[in-house]
Short mmCIF file of C-alpha atoms in Angstrom, two decimals:
data_model
loop_
_atom_site.label_atom_id
_atom_site.label_comp_id
_atom_site.label_asym_id
_atom_site.label_seq_id
_atom_site.Cartn_x
_atom_site.Cartn_y
_atom_site.Cartn_z
CA ILE A 1 42.25 54.86 171.85
CA THR A 2 44.52 54.82 168.74
CA LEU A 3 44.90 51.59 166.91
CA GLY A 4 47.44 52.45 164.13
CA PRO A 5 46.08 55.18 162.01
CA PHE A 6 42.49 54.71 163.47
CA ILE A 7 41.44 56.88 166.37
CA LEU A 8 38.33 55.10 168.15
CA CYS A 9 36.05 56.82 170.65
CA ARG A 10 32.37 56.90 172.00
CA GLY A 11 30.61 59.99 170.77
CA GLU A 12 32.09 63.17 169.28
CA ILE A 13 35.99 63.55 169.68
CA SER A 14 37.24 67.07 170.92
CA ASP A 15 40.33 68.94 169.25
CA ARG A 16 42.14 68.21 172.47
CA LEU A 17 41.65 64.55 172.36
CA LYS A 18 42.15 64.27 168.64
CA ASN A 19 45.61 66.06 169.20
CA HIS A 20 46.48 63.68 171.88
CA GLU A 21 45.65 60.63 169.71
CA SER A 22 47.38 62.23 166.73
CA ILE A 23 50.59 62.47 168.77
CA HIS A 24 50.24 58.73 169.49
CA TRP A 25 49.97 58.09 165.86
CA GLU A 26 53.32 59.96 165.13
CA GLN A 27 54.91 57.85 168.03
CA TYR A 28 53.49 54.59 166.38
CA LYS A 29 55.06 55.65 163.02
CA GLU A 30 58.63 56.28 164.76
CA CYS A 31 58.49 52.73 166.41
CA LEU A 32 57.18 51.07 163.40
CA ILE A 33 54.07 50.17 165.04
CA ILE A 34 55.03 46.87 166.74
CA GLY A 35 57.69 48.69 168.60
CA PHE A 36 55.23 51.29 169.95
CA LEU A 37 53.03 48.59 171.31
CA PHE A 38 56.04 46.68 172.80
CA LEU A 39 57.43 49.82 174.43
CA TYR A 40 54.10 51.09 175.66
CA ALA A 41 53.72 47.81 177.55
CA MET A 42 57.25 47.63 178.77
CA SER A 43 56.96 51.42 180.24
CA TYR A 44 53.82 50.50 182.03
CA ILE A 45 55.43 47.34 183.60
CA ILE A 46 58.58 49.17 184.57
CA ASN A 47 56.33 51.64 186.11
CA ILE A 48 54.39 49.00 187.92
CA PHE A 49 57.73 47.58 189.27
CA LYS A 50 58.77 50.75 190.56
CA GLY A 51 55.77 50.64 192.89
CA GLN A 52 53.44 52.78 191.05
CA GLY A 53 49.61 52.03 191.19
CA LYS A 54 47.77 51.30 187.99
CA ALA A 55 46.61 54.97 187.36
CA GLU A 56 50.05 56.54 188.01
CA ALA A 57 51.86 53.78 186.09
CA TYR A 58 49.71 54.48 183.04
CA SER A 59 50.17 58.46 183.45
CA ASN A 60 53.90 57.73 183.48
CA ILE A 61 54.15 55.67 180.38
CA TRP A 62 56.69 57.50 178.18
CA PHE A 63 54.22 57.97 175.10
CA GLU A 64 51.38 59.16 177.43
CA LYS A 65 53.51 61.85 179.09
CA GLU A 66 54.28 63.37 175.74
CA ALA A 67 50.80 63.17 174.55
CA TYR A 68 49.26 64.63 177.87
CA ASP A 69 51.95 67.34 177.99
CA ASN A 70 51.00 68.63 174.67
CA GLU A 71 47.44 67.78 173.94
CA GLU A 72 46.35 71.36 174.39
CA ASN A 73 48.85 72.81 172.06
CA LEU A 74 47.03 72.18 168.70
CA ASN A 75 50.18 73.20 166.91
CA TYR A 76 52.43 70.64 168.58
CA LEU A 77 52.65 68.23 165.79
CA LYS A 78 53.79 71.04 163.33
CA ASN A 79 56.76 71.74 165.33
CA ARG A 80 57.33 68.36 167.26
CA LYS A 81 60.80 66.95 167.17
CA ARG A 82 60.98 63.19 166.18
CA TYR A 83 61.51 60.82 168.94
CA ASN A 84 60.51 63.34 171.56
CA TRP A 85 58.80 60.78 173.86
CA ILE A 86 62.42 59.73 174.52
CA SER A 87 62.93 62.62 176.80
CA ASN A 88 60.06 61.38 179.07
CA LYS A 89 62.04 58.08 179.99
CA VAL A 90 63.95 59.80 182.83
#
C-alpha cells in the first residue's frame, strides 16, 4: 500500500509491485494527496453503485487501472503523461 511517499508491504517488494506503488505516488502528487484519497474512494463508491462487486469495483478504480495496466513496464514513469489516470474514468 502507498501512504503518501511511503510504500508499506510485508516482506521483500518486487520491482513490479514497487513500480505499481510508485505510479500511485505520482497520482497522489497530481491530486495534492487529499484529492487522491477523495477521488480513490469516490471511484470505488461509483463502481459499487454501478452494480460491481467489491473485487471488481476495486479493480476498476481509476488509479488502480493505470497502475495495474502499467506495473510491468518498469520504464513507464519515465514517459508517463501527467494525469494519465483520467483516461480510465470512461
